[in-house]
Amino acid sequence: VHLIPVNSVREDGLSTKSRKRIMPDLLTEPPAIDPVYEAHVYCNIPTIAERSMEGHAPHYFKLVSVQVLIRHGDRYPLYAIPKTKRPDIDCLLQPNRKPSHPQLEAFIKHMSKGSAAQMGGSLSSLPRYPSHSLCEMGELTQTGVVQHLKNGQLLRDIYVNKHKLLLSDWTAKQLYLETTGKSRTLQSALALLYTFLPDFDWKKINIRHQWSTIFCSGSCNCPMRNHYLEEEQRRQYSLRVKNNDLEKIYVAMAKIVGIPTRQLRASNPIDSLLCYFCHNVSFPCTKTGCIDMEHFKVIKRHQLEDERERQEKKLYFLYALLATHPLLNQTVNRLQRIVEGKKEEVFVLYSAHDVTLSPVLSALGITDARFPRFAARLVFELWQDGKRPKDHFIRILYNGADVTFQTSFCRDYYKQSTKPMCPLEKFVNFVRREVFLIFNSTSYYDACHRRPL
């Protein structure tokens, strides 16, 4: 089962009315669920310049580290709707075709010279940019490359040009780069790095291969994590079979393409339909009829309703806490090393998937966050207080919006303090201790192996 949690909070609803706090005022959403609006947000078509809150702090604060977790950019579907023509999308990079980027042509040339890079596992055998005239399944599109060229440029303007996090003589030790073994995540990472780094030098690029989509590294044996995921999938299935409108739509679509309803459902048609939608291509037709926008809306609306129930039932939250603890613990360890004076790994990039970002958002308690759109970015900033150099704070941003005080561990602090950030120790305490309380445990191993009463 492909878990697709979706919810609503505007990325662009930002305001800095209070001088004491840099905190977004969320704009009012449409009164009812609007599946078409949500689908447009998910596509993340790179047209308008994006406003972002990254790098904002009182003038006496110093930025000392940034860790970024991204979802890959726009991709070709992972599933095909049986007996229909695949969407006609070209995955050759062509700078004169929209959407484009001023550095797309230079990016293509640079990617073809990457022999000096160090890449772990099977990464070195993957192509460094998409190059098929008809996209392969799951392949990054030109839109996906451009989305991350834009992400890299935005982060460079803030972190390199303004805050001098990396200087022109940056070293390989200042970076930590990790990606799953899919071409779309590797290529997304390279696109972001190309426009982010002061000078993209292949000799300094060392990308580690992560075999797990939840980045659990050596801590992946967790039976209770799997238990909660199975329970969540049962909840998801139960909600689906109760939805009569959804069932009627699946029956109608199955008749159009001439296959059993069960087979159509198994082909995960929303994944394919989103590609048609995001690329403004007509939905597929057969001699019997056409799949249309009404079919699309019903399936998309069900996803949104599923997310609402998911938030209420908490099974996914329990899964998320256990699934993301290894990654969050690694993040905390790195932040603490930097606080202790280490100058290495000041910029970290994890290139991942929706099933990576979504549980991290859930575990942090950011319940209003939308399901990760294409090229979504979650940023952890570490700041040092210039007036009290021993004091360190973090900010957490999602697609440019400051969500620090939406986290479960800093919500109450926001009510009591005038500081625009969260003390680092609150995040450390959350990852090292608080995460386990809900499982009546004191360690990750115990929480993973202790059956609930």
PDB file of C-alpha atoms in Angstrom, residues 31-32 36 53 61 64 72 100 121 168 190 201 238 252 297 325 332 353 423 426 428 437 442:
ATOM      1  CA  PRO A  31     -13.522  26.444   3.096  1.00  0.00           C
ATOM      2  CA  ALA A  32     -13.920  22.951   1.634  1.00  0.00           C
ATOM      3  CA  VAL A  36      -7.628  20.390  -7.831  1.00  0.00           C
ATOM      4  CA  MET A  53      11.923  32.365   5.576  1.00  0.00           C
ATOM      5  CA  PHE A  61      22.798  35.453  15.779  1.00  0.00           C
ATOM      6  CA  VAL A  64      26.630  27.624  12.080  1.00  0.00           C
ATOM      7  CA  HIS A  72      13.178  14.314  -5.396  1.00  0.00           C
ATOM      8  CA  SER A 100      13.817  26.005 -17.778  1.00  0.00           C
ATOM      9  CA  GLY A 121      27.325   1.681  -3.412  1.00  0.00           C
ATOM     10  CA  SER A 168      34.831  29.803  -2.187  1.00  0.00           C
ATOM     11  CA  LEU A 190      23.194  17.000  -7.996  1.00  0.00           C
ATOM     12  CA  ASP A 201      34.061  20.758  -7.963  1.00  0.00           C
ATOM     13  CA  SER A 238     -10.918   0.090   5.862  1.00  0.00           C
ATOM     14  CA  ALA A 252     -16.325   3.216 -13.952  1.00  0.00           C
ATOM     15  CA  LYS A 297     -11.149  14.667  -8.185  1.00  0.00           C
ATOM     16  CA  HIS A 325      14.397   8.029  15.113  1.00  0.00           C
ATOM     17  CA  VAL A 332      21.128  15.564  16.807  1.00  0.00           C
ATOM     18  CA  HIS A 353      11.291  10.376  -1.082  1.00  0.00           C
ATOM     19  CA  PRO A 423      16.690  26.013  22.212  1.00  0.00           C
ATOM     20  CA  LYS A 426      14.656  20.932  23.571  1.00  0.00           C
ATOM     21  CA  VAL A 428      17.954  16.958  21.793  1.00  0.00           C
ATOM     22  CA  LEU A 437       7.744   7.943  26.603  1.00  0.00           C
ATOM     23  CA  THR A 442      13.710   4.469  27.605  1.00  0.00           C
TER      24      THR A 442
END
